Short mmCIF file of C-alpha atoms in Angstrom, two decimals:
data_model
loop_
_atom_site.label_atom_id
_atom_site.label_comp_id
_atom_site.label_asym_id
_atom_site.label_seq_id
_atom_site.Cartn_x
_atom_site.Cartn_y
_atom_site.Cartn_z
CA UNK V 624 3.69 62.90 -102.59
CA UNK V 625 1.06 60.64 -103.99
CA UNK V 626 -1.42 59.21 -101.48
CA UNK V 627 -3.36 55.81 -102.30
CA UNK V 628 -6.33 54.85 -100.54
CA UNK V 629 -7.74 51.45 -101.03
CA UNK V 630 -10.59 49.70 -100.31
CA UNK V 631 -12.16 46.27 -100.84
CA UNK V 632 -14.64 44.13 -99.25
CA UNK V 633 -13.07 40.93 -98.02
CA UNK V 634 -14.10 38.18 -95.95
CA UNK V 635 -13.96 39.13 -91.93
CA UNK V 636 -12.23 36.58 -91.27
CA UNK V 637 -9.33 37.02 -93.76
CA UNK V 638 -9.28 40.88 -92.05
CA UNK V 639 -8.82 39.15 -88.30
CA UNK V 640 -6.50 36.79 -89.72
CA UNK V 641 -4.54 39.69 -91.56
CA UNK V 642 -5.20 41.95 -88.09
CA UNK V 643 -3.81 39.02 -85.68
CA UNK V 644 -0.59 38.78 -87.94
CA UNK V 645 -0.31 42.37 -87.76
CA UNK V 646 -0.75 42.48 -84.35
CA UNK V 647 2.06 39.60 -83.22
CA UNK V 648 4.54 41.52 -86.37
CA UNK V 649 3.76 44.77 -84.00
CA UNK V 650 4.37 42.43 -80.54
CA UNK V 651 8.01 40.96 -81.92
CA UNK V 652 8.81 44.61 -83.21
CA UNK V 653 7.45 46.19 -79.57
CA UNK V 654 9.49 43.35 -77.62
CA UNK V 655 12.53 44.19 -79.33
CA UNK V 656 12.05 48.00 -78.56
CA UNK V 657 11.38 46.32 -74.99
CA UNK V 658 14.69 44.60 -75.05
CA UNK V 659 16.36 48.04 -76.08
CA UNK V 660 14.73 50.04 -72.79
CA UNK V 661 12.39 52.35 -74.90
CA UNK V 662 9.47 53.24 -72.94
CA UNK V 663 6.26 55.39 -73.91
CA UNK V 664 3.94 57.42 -71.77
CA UNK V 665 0.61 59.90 -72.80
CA UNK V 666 0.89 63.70 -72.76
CA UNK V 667 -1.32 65.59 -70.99
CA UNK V 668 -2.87 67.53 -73.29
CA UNK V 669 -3.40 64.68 -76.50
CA UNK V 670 -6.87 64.17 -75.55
CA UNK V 671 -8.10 60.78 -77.93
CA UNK V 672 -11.79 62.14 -78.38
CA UNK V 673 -13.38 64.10 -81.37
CA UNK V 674 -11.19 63.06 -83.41
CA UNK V 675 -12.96 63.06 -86.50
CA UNK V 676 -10.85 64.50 -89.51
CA UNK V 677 -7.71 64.25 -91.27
CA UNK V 678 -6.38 67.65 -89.63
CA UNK V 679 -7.51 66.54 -86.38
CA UNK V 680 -5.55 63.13 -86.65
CA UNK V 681 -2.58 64.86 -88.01
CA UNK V 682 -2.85 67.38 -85.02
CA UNK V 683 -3.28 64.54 -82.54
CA UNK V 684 0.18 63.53 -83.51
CA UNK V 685 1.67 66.81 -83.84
CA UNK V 686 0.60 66.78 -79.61
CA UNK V 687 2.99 63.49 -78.93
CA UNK V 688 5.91 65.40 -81.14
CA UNK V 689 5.47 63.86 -84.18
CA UNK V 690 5.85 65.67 -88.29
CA UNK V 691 3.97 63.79 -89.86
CA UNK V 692 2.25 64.19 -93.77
CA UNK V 693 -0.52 65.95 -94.44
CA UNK V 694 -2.87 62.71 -95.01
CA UNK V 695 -2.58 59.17 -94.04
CA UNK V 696 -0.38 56.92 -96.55
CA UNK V 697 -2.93 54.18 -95.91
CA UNK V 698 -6.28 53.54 -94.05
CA UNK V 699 -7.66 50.42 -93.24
CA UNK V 700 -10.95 48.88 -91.77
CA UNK V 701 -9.99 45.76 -89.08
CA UNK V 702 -11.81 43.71 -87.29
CA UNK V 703 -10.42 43.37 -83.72
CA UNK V 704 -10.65 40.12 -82.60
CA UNK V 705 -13.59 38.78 -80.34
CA UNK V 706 -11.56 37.68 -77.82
CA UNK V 707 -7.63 38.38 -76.98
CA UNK V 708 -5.54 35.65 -76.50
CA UNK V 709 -1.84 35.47 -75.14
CA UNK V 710 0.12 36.33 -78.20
CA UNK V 711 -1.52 39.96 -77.87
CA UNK V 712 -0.28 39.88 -74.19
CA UNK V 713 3.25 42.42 -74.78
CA UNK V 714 0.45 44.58 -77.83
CA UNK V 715 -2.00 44.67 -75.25
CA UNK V 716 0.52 46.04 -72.58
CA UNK V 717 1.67 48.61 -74.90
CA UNK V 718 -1.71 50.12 -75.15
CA UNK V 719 -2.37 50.11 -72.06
CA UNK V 720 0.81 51.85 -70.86
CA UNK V 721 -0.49 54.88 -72.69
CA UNK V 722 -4.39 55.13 -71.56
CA UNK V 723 -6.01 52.52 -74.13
CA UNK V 724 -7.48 49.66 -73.57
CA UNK V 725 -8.39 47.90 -76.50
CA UNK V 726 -10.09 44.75 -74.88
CA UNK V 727 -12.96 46.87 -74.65
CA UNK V 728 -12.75 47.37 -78.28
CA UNK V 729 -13.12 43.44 -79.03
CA UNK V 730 -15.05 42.41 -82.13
CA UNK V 731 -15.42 46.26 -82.95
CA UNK V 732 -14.74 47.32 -86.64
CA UNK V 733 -12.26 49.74 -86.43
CA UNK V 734 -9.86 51.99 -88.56
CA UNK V 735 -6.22 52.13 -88.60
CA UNK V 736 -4.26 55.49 -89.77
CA UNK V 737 -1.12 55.12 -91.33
CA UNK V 738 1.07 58.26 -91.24
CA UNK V 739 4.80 58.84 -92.50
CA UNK V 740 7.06 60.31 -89.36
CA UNK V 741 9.00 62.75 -90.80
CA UNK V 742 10.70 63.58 -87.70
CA UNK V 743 12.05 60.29 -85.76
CA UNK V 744 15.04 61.90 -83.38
CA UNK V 745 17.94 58.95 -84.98
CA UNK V 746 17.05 60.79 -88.44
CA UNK V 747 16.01 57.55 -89.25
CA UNK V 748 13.75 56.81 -92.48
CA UNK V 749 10.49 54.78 -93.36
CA UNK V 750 9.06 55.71 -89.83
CA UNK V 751 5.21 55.22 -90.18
CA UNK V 752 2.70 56.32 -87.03
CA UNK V 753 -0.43 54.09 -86.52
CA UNK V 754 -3.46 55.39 -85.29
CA UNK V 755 -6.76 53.23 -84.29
CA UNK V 756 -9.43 54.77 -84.11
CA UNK V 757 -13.39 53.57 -82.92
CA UNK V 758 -15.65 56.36 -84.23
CA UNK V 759 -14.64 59.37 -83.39
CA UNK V 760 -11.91 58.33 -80.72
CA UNK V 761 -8.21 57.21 -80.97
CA UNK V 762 -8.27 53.87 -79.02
CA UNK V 763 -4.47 52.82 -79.67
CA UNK V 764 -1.40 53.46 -81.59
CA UNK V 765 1.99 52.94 -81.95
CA UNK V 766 5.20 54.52 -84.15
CA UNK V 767 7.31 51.21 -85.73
CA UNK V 768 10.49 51.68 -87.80
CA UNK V 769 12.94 48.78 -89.44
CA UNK V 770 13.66 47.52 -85.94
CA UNK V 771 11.77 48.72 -83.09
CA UNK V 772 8.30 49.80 -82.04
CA UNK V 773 7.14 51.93 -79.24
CA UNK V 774 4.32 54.25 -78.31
CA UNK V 775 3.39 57.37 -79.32
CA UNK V 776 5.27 58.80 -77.29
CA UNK V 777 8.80 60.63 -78.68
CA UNK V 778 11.97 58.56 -77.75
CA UNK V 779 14.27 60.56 -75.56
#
């Protein structure tokens, strides 16, 4: 498996603009997962600090269930946005209803962790993992297929 990493220096406010679309894309997908009674809750033991390295990331999901690769298909630097408005309001909910709280996060630079789930219990394919991470410590993330996203929590 070939793994691409890109970067590029853009203009900030092309990355919140790009960020804020991927954030209502994630909403729709999460309030259709809603809709379809999937719920998400935090393990005990996936502690989101120190997270500093590939392995660690990978291992971090390995905690919630998840196979995933052994690097991220795709890494990006974002810009959350300075202030939340409503259309994060069902994104913002989903965070929250596993520990995070990204309105503490606002304005931050940040860096999201794409993985490949290998592993999704319908057998189903092109299941990616998203981690955010601030620093050193995972600060959201979510698992999104064709038609439904949800926590990082596995599905029953």
């Amino acid at each position: 498996m070939n793994v691409f990493i890109w970067t590029a220096k853009i203009n900030r406010k092309k990355v919140a603009a790009v960020f804020a679309a991927a954030v209502v894309l994630c909403a729709s997908a999460f309030a259709v997962a809603a809709r379809a009674g999937q719920e998400a809750s935090a393990p005990a033991a996936a502690s989101p600090k120190g997270i500093k390295t590939e392995e660690d990331r990978v291992a971090y999901l390995q905690e919630w269930g998840w196979q995933v690769g052994p690097e991220a298909v795709m890494v990006e630097e974002l810009q959350m946005p300075k202030e939340f408005d409503e259309s994060y309001t069902e994104y913002l909910a989903l965070q929250s209803g596993q520990g995070f709280d990204l309105t503490k996060y606002a304005g931050k630079r940040v860096k999201r962790y794409t993985y490949e789930v290998m592993n999704y219990p319908t057998g189903e394919e092109g299941v990616i993992a998203h981690l955010i991470l601030y620093k050193n410590t995972v600060i959201g993330g979510e698992v999104m297929g064709s038609s439904f996203l949800h926590g990082l929590a596995m599905p029953e």
